[in-house]
Short mmCIF file of C-alpha atoms and ligand atoms in Angstrom, two decimals:
data_model
loop_
_atom_site.label_atom_id
_atom_site.label_comp_id
_atom_site.label_asym_id
_atom_site.label_seq_id
_atom_site.Cartn_x
_atom_site.Cartn_y
_atom_site.Cartn_z
CA UNK A 13 150.35 95.78 30.33
CA UNK A 14 148.93 98.34 32.75
CA UNK A 15 148.08 95.56 35.45
CA UNK A 16 151.91 94.70 35.58
CA UNK A 17 153.50 98.46 35.75
CA UNK A 18 150.99 98.50 38.71
CA UNK A 19 152.52 95.50 40.54
CA UNK A 20 155.50 97.24 39.88
CA UNK A 21 153.92 100.48 41.55
CA UNK A 22 153.12 98.56 44.98
CA UNK A 23 156.13 96.39 45.20
CA UNK A 24 158.27 99.27 44.99
CA UNK A 25 155.41 101.25 47.23
CA UNK A 26 156.18 98.35 49.58
CA UNK A 27 160.42 98.03 49.80
CA UNK A 28 159.95 101.95 50.55
CA UNK A 29 157.78 101.57 53.36
CA UNK A 30 159.90 99.10 54.49
CA UNK A 31 161.88 101.77 55.81
CA UNK A 32 163.16 103.22 58.83
CA UNK A 33 162.73 107.01 58.62
CA UNK A 34 164.45 109.49 60.05
CA UNK A 35 165.33 109.07 64.20
CA UNK A 36 162.69 106.41 63.85
CA UNK A 37 163.28 103.29 65.70
CA UNK A 38 165.24 100.39 63.96
CA UNK A 39 165.98 97.17 66.21
CA UNK A 40 165.71 97.32 69.35
CA UNK A 41 164.06 93.75 71.24
CA UNK A 42 161.05 93.01 70.91
CA UNK A 43 160.60 95.60 67.95
CA UNK A 44 159.44 93.94 64.49
CA UNK A 45 159.69 97.27 61.93
CA UNK A 46 161.94 97.66 59.79
CA UNK A 47 166.02 97.56 60.10
CA UNK A 48 167.25 99.68 57.50
CA UNK A 49 167.03 103.04 57.62
CA UNK A 50 165.79 105.36 54.48
CA UNK A 51 168.92 106.98 52.20
CA UNK A 52 170.95 108.77 54.03
CA UNK A 53 170.71 107.52 57.44
CA UNK A 54 171.97 105.19 59.38
CA UNK A 55 170.62 102.87 62.11
CA UNK A 56 172.72 103.20 65.15
CA UNK A 57 172.70 101.27 68.43
CA UNK A 58 171.60 103.03 71.75
CA UNK A 59 170.72 100.13 74.25
CA UNK A 60 168.92 96.28 74.18
CA UNK A 61 165.65 97.62 73.21
CA UNK A 62 166.59 100.42 70.67
CA UNK A 63 168.33 101.90 67.95
CA UNK A 64 167.60 104.48 66.11
CA UNK A 65 167.82 106.13 62.86
CA UNK A 66 170.07 108.63 63.19
CA UNK A 67 171.71 111.17 60.27
CA UNK A 68 175.06 110.07 58.30
CA UNK A 69 176.16 106.59 57.88
CA UNK A 70 177.76 104.53 60.52
CA UNK A 71 177.97 101.47 58.74
CA UNK A 72 175.70 100.63 61.67
CA UNK A 73 173.16 98.52 60.63
CA UNK A 74 174.32 95.93 60.83
CA UNK A 75 176.12 96.39 63.64
CA UNK A 76 172.71 97.21 65.45
CA UNK A 77 170.95 94.61 64.48
CA UNK A 78 174.03 92.63 65.47
CA UNK A 79 174.55 94.15 69.22
CA UNK A 80 170.75 94.25 69.72
CA UNK A 81 170.77 89.99 69.45
CA UNK A 82 173.53 89.38 71.66
CA UNK A 83 171.65 91.81 74.46
CA UNK A 84 168.18 90.23 74.33
CA UNK A 85 168.94 87.83 77.30
CA UNK A 86 170.17 90.50 79.51
CA UNK A 87 167.16 92.27 78.40
CA UNK A 88 164.26 89.96 79.04
CA UNK A 89 166.25 89.68 82.77
CA UNK A 90 166.44 92.96 83.08
CA UNK A 91 162.19 94.02 82.17
CA UNK A 92 161.50 91.31 84.05
CA UNK A 93 163.16 92.89 87.30
CA UNK A 94 162.54 95.97 86.89
CA UNK A 95 158.73 96.00 85.37
CA UNK A 96 157.48 93.05 87.65
CA UNK A 97 156.19 91.31 84.61
CA UNK A 98 155.31 93.92 82.97
CA UNK A 99 153.70 95.50 85.84
CA UNK A 100 153.85 99.70 86.07
CA UNK A 101 152.83 101.74 89.29
CA UNK A 102 150.77 104.56 88.65
CA UNK A 103 149.51 105.15 92.46
CA UNK A 104 151.22 108.03 94.68
CA UNK A 105 154.52 108.14 95.61
CA UNK A 106 157.29 110.17 96.47
CA UNK A 107 159.91 107.42 96.70
CA UNK A 108 161.92 108.17 93.69
CA UNK A 109 162.73 104.56 92.62
CA UNK A 110 165.80 102.50 92.37
CA UNK A 111 166.27 102.83 88.28
CA UNK A 112 167.85 99.34 87.23
CA UNK A 113 170.27 100.88 85.10
CA UNK A 114 171.31 103.70 82.68
CA UNK A 115 171.53 104.38 79.20
CA UNK A 116 171.99 107.62 76.98
CA UNK A 117 170.97 108.49 73.52
CA UNK A 118 172.55 111.29 71.16
CA UNK A 119 169.59 112.39 69.70
CA UNK A 120 165.11 112.42 70.87
CA UNK A 121 164.13 108.90 70.89
CA UNK A 122 160.82 108.56 68.75
CA UNK A 123 157.92 107.06 69.93
CA UNK A 124 154.90 105.14 68.28
CA UNK A 125 152.62 102.34 70.17
CA UNK A 126 154.17 101.74 73.98
CA UNK A 127 157.88 102.14 75.56
CA UNK A 128 158.55 100.20 78.43
CA UNK A 129 161.01 101.29 80.14
CA UNK A 130 162.26 98.32 82.37
CA UNK A 131 163.05 101.75 84.94
CA UNK A 132 166.22 102.50 82.93
CA UNK A 133 167.80 106.13 83.00
CA UNK A 134 167.32 107.41 80.15
CA UNK A 135 169.48 111.18 79.39
CA UNK A 136 171.11 112.66 76.31
CA UNK A 137 174.82 112.87 75.46
CA UNK A 138 176.28 115.73 74.52
CA UNK A 139 173.87 117.64 76.69
CA UNK A 140 171.63 119.53 75.63
CA UNK A 141 170.13 121.28 78.93
CA UNK A 142 170.83 124.78 78.67
CA UNK A 143 168.37 125.74 81.44
CA UNK A 144 165.19 127.97 80.58
CA UNK A 145 165.82 128.73 77.31
CA UNK A 146 163.11 127.30 75.26
CA UNK A 147 164.73 124.81 72.65
CA UNK A 148 161.85 122.64 70.95
CA UNK A 149 161.07 119.28 70.61
CA UNK A 150 164.98 118.27 69.01
CA UNK A 151 165.63 118.30 72.90
CA UNK A 152 163.45 116.11 74.46
CA UNK A 153 164.15 113.39 75.58
CA UNK A 154 161.16 111.17 74.02
CA UNK A 155 159.12 111.89 71.43
CA UNK A 156 155.19 111.05 71.40
CA UNK A 157 153.05 110.22 68.14
CA UNK A 158 149.74 110.43 69.14
CA UNK A 159 148.50 107.60 70.88
CA UNK A 160 151.85 106.87 72.30
CA UNK A 161 152.23 105.69 75.64
CA UNK A 162 155.23 105.92 77.90
CA UNK A 163 156.31 103.66 81.24
CA UNK A 164 158.69 103.08 83.95
CA UNK A 165 161.14 105.37 82.52
CA UNK A 166 163.69 107.82 84.05
CA UNK A 167 165.05 110.64 82.54
CA UNK A 168 168.13 112.26 83.73
CA UNK A 169 169.51 116.50 84.03
CA UNK A 170 171.27 116.43 81.08
CA UNK A 171 167.91 116.26 78.67
CA UNK A 172 166.17 120.11 77.75
CA UNK A 173 162.53 119.39 77.11
CA UNK A 174 161.17 116.01 78.66
CA UNK A 175 158.63 114.71 76.35
CA UNK A 176 157.23 115.99 74.06
CA UNK A 177 153.38 114.79 72.57
CA UNK A 178 152.26 115.49 68.89
CA UNK A 179 149.08 114.49 70.01
CA UNK A 180 147.43 112.76 72.84
CA UNK A 181 149.38 110.15 75.02
CA UNK A 182 149.91 108.15 78.63
CA UNK A 183 152.21 109.18 80.58
CA UNK A 184 152.67 106.16 83.67
CA UNK A 185 156.04 106.13 86.22
CA UNK A 186 157.45 108.32 84.74
CA UNK A 187 160.68 109.83 87.20
CA UNK A 188 161.91 112.98 86.03
CA UNK A 189 165.34 113.45 87.96
CA UNK A 190 166.37 117.89 87.62
CA UNK A 191 163.65 119.25 85.16
CA UNK A 192 165.90 121.18 82.66
CA UNK A 193 163.47 123.77 80.98
CA UNK A 194 160.34 121.53 81.35
CA UNK A 195 159.45 118.00 81.95
CA UNK A 196 156.36 117.25 79.53
CA UNK A 197 154.91 119.32 76.24
CA UNK A 198 151.61 118.72 75.45
CA UNK A 199 150.37 119.49 71.53
CA UNK A 200 147.64 117.83 71.07
CA UNK A 201 145.00 119.26 68.94
CA UNK A 202 142.32 117.71 71.08
CA UNK A 203 141.19 114.70 73.30
CA UNK A 204 142.78 114.07 76.56
CA UNK A 205 146.71 113.59 77.90
CA UNK A 206 146.62 111.06 81.06
CA UNK A 207 149.95 111.25 83.62
CA UNK A 208 149.67 108.72 86.21
CA UNK A 209 152.12 108.01 88.71
CA UNK A 210 156.36 109.36 88.91
CA UNK A 211 157.11 112.97 89.54
CA UNK A 212 158.98 115.31 88.97
CA UNK A 213 161.95 117.13 90.79
CA UNK A 214 164.16 120.64 90.35
CA UNK A 215 161.59 122.40 87.91
CA UNK A 216 163.19 125.61 87.84
CA UNK A 217 159.64 125.91 85.55
CA UNK A 218 156.97 124.76 84.66
CA UNK A 219 156.62 120.75 84.66
CA UNK A 220 153.44 120.58 82.38
CA UNK A 221 153.09 122.60 79.28
CA UNK A 222 150.14 122.82 78.08
CA UNK A 223 150.10 124.09 74.22
CA UNK A 224 147.58 122.21 72.68
CA UNK A 225 143.48 121.52 73.28
CA UNK A 226 141.75 119.28 74.81
CA UNK A 227 142.38 118.16 78.66
CA UNK A 228 145.19 116.73 80.43
CA UNK A 229 144.74 114.91 84.04
CA UNK A 230 147.41 114.59 86.38
CA UNK A 231 147.01 112.06 88.85
CA UNK A 232 149.15 110.29 91.91
CA UNK A 233 152.17 111.83 91.10
CA UNK A 234 154.42 114.25 93.03
CA UNK A 235 156.08 117.26 92.00
CA UNK A 236 159.34 118.26 94.05
CA UNK A 237 160.46 121.84 93.91
CA UNK A 238 159.65 123.48 90.76
CA UNK A 239 158.09 126.46 89.45
CA UNK A 240 154.15 125.43 88.41
CA UNK A 241 152.80 122.51 87.77
CA UNK A 242 150.41 123.07 84.82
CA UNK A 243 150.42 126.09 82.60
CA UNK A 244 148.57 126.18 79.77
CA UNK A 245 150.32 128.12 77.09
CA UNK A 246 149.84 131.72 78.70
CA UNK A 247 151.68 133.62 74.82
CA UNK A 248 151.69 131.17 72.34
CA UNK A 249 151.49 132.31 68.51
CA UNK A 250 147.78 130.80 67.02
CA UNK A 251 147.28 130.23 71.58
CA UNK A 252 143.11 129.96 71.98
CA UNK A 253 141.53 127.08 74.10
CA UNK A 254 139.69 125.79 75.92
CA UNK A 255 142.61 123.49 77.55
CA UNK A 256 140.62 122.06 80.81
CA UNK A 257 143.77 120.51 83.90
CA UNK A 258 142.59 117.90 85.96
CA UNK A 259 144.70 117.09 89.46
CA UNK A 260 144.31 114.35 91.63
CA UNK A 261 145.91 112.92 94.93
CA UNK A 262 148.73 115.11 93.74
CA UNK A 263 151.58 115.74 96.63
CA UNK A 264 153.50 119.45 95.23
CA UNK A 265 155.98 120.88 97.57
CA UNK A 266 158.21 123.94 97.53
CA UNK A 267 156.80 125.00 94.06
CA UNK A 268 154.15 127.05 93.15
CA UNK A 269 150.92 127.19 91.70
CA UNK A 270 149.27 123.09 90.48
CA UNK A 271 147.61 125.04 87.91
CA UNK A 272 148.30 128.37 85.50
CA UNK A 273 144.86 128.76 83.00
CA UNK A 274 143.79 131.70 81.07
CA UNK A 275 139.64 132.70 81.63
CA UNK A 276 139.66 134.41 78.66
CA UNK A 277 140.20 131.47 76.39
CA UNK A 278 137.92 129.13 79.13
CA UNK A 279 140.39 127.22 80.42
CA UNK A 280 139.43 125.14 83.66
CA UNK A 281 141.56 123.50 86.24
CA UNK A 282 140.27 121.70 88.89
CA UNK A 283 142.15 119.69 91.89
CA UNK A 284 141.01 117.39 94.20
CA UNK A 285 142.53 115.18 97.08
CA UNK A 286 145.73 117.12 96.75
CA UNK A 287 148.50 118.48 99.04
CA UNK A 288 150.53 121.68 97.68
CA UNK A 289 152.23 122.72 101.07
CA UNK A 290 151.53 126.80 100.54
CA UNK A 291 148.01 126.68 99.54
CA UNK A 292 149.02 127.43 95.74
CA UNK A 293 146.43 125.86 93.87
CA UNK A 294 146.14 128.02 90.79
CA UNK A 295 146.92 131.60 89.36
CA UNK A 296 144.10 133.24 86.40
CA UNK A 297 145.50 134.79 83.45
CA UNK A 298 144.46 136.72 80.62
CA UNK A 299 146.58 134.71 77.76
CA UNK A 300 147.36 136.44 74.70
CA UNK A 301 149.12 134.95 71.08
CA UNK A 302 151.66 137.49 70.30
CA UNK A 303 154.02 136.71 73.15
CA UNK A 304 154.02 139.29 75.41
CA UNK A 305 154.04 138.32 79.02
CA UNK A 306 150.12 137.50 80.22
CA UNK A 307 148.77 139.25 82.42
CA UNK A 308 148.00 137.56 85.50
CA UNK A 309 144.25 138.27 86.80
CA UNK A 310 144.12 137.09 89.92
CA UNK A 311 144.97 133.87 92.41
CA UNK A 312 143.19 130.91 94.07
CA UNK A 313 139.43 129.03 93.31
CA UNK A 314 137.10 131.36 91.85
CA UNK A 315 134.71 128.41 92.41
CA UNK A 316 134.32 128.60 87.87
CA UNK A 317 137.81 128.41 85.88
CA UNK A 318 139.29 127.23 89.16
CA UNK A 319 138.06 124.13 91.60
CA UNK A 320 139.37 122.61 94.36
CA UNK A 321 137.95 119.49 96.60
CA UNK A 322 139.41 117.78 99.24
CA UNK A 323 143.15 119.64 99.20
CA UNK A 324 144.81 120.39 102.54
CA UNK A 325 148.75 122.12 103.39
CA UNK A 326 150.57 119.81 105.09
CA UNK A 327 152.49 117.23 103.52
C1 NAG B 414 149.36 141.60 73.20
O1 NAG B 414 147.87 140.77 72.47
C2 NAG B 414 146.97 141.46 73.97
C3 NAG B 414 146.06 141.13 74.47
O2 NAG B 414 144.96 140.50 73.60
C4 NAG B 414 147.21 143.03 74.22
O3 NAG B 414 146.22 143.51 75.41
C5 NAG B 414 148.24 144.12 74.24
O4 NAG B 414 148.39 144.35 73.59
C6 NAG B 414 149.83 143.21 72.68
N1 NAG B 414 150.80 143.11 72.39
C7 NAG B 414 151.03 143.35 71.74
C8 NAG B 414 152.47 144.02 72.21
O5 NAG B 414 150.37 143.77 70.87
C1 NAG B 415 155.74 134.78 77.80
O1 NAG B 415 154.92 133.84 78.44
C2 NAG B 415 156.02 133.61 79.54
C3 NAG B 415 155.11 132.59 80.44
O2 NAG B 415 154.11 131.67 80.00
C4 NAG B 415 157.15 133.63 79.50
O3 NAG B 415 158.33 133.50 80.56
C5 NAG B 415 157.73 134.63 78.60
O4 NAG B 415 158.59 135.40 78.50
C6 NAG B 415 156.38 135.77 77.42
N1 NAG B 415 157.31 135.92 76.72
C7 NAG B 415 157.38 136.90 76.31
C8 NAG B 415 157.79 137.34 75.41
O5 NAG B 415 156.73 138.41 77.52
#
């Protein structure tokens, strides 16, 4: 009797976990997870690679699966061409790569594991960019779960928050054509996130907003027309550090400092082999956690919190 009810419980648990959660992936080429969404959510087709559980019903689950299947041949071909058989360019380039197509999503796409966009341009529709109005994760294009990797993606102008990483993440050859609020927000509690290759254009304010703790390494990256490349949160609630910023082989034109750090939290910024065409390397601040404007205490390398090596202003 006891055993029988244990079996029933296990069977029931298996059934529950076989359903895709709100906003999770539920279909797409190469996807092997659950295809049905939890009650009240519908699997909605976005493109060959991706269907997502969205709120409400549209009678979508079957449609999504069918459409994904019928486009499978196209998907394979596109991925091979664009990704060079799964390759990724993590080297520095100052030329935005051509897109291999474009798609729009009605909400942020959540990624666990690795996602290779095959150089497709992604955007939000309806548009959510409202300039510098801080809106939050839901207005991102992509939300990365801890440990996730995203590569070979072009992000269009109509999203607001670019990529949000809930834990450490790896961003390879991702291009932001027109950064809205910011391009990348890091919320990891510790560990290192990596940005390798790719670039960001037209960022009124920050490209990388570092709100978590630990380290971010930005390598082989191109920034053009931006406010700051990386900023440790100046006044988040629960603010603190240290946050370590490592910048190597970056070309940055027409913008502000490569990093803004809070020395009172022990933040560091190490810049090497990079170019900023007005010699703006770092700003040092006293951060706070009460929301007031953080006080700027100095600019430029101080040999301690901020250091530079082999940097130049001609690029
Ligand atoms: C916020 O915190 C900073 C640093 O701790 C302090 O100097 C400042 O007075 C505070 N501002 C307010 C409005 O509480
Ligand atoms: C918090 O700091 C940011 C800069 O990091 C600034 O843009 C914002 O205005 C500040 N918030 C307040 C309430 O001062």
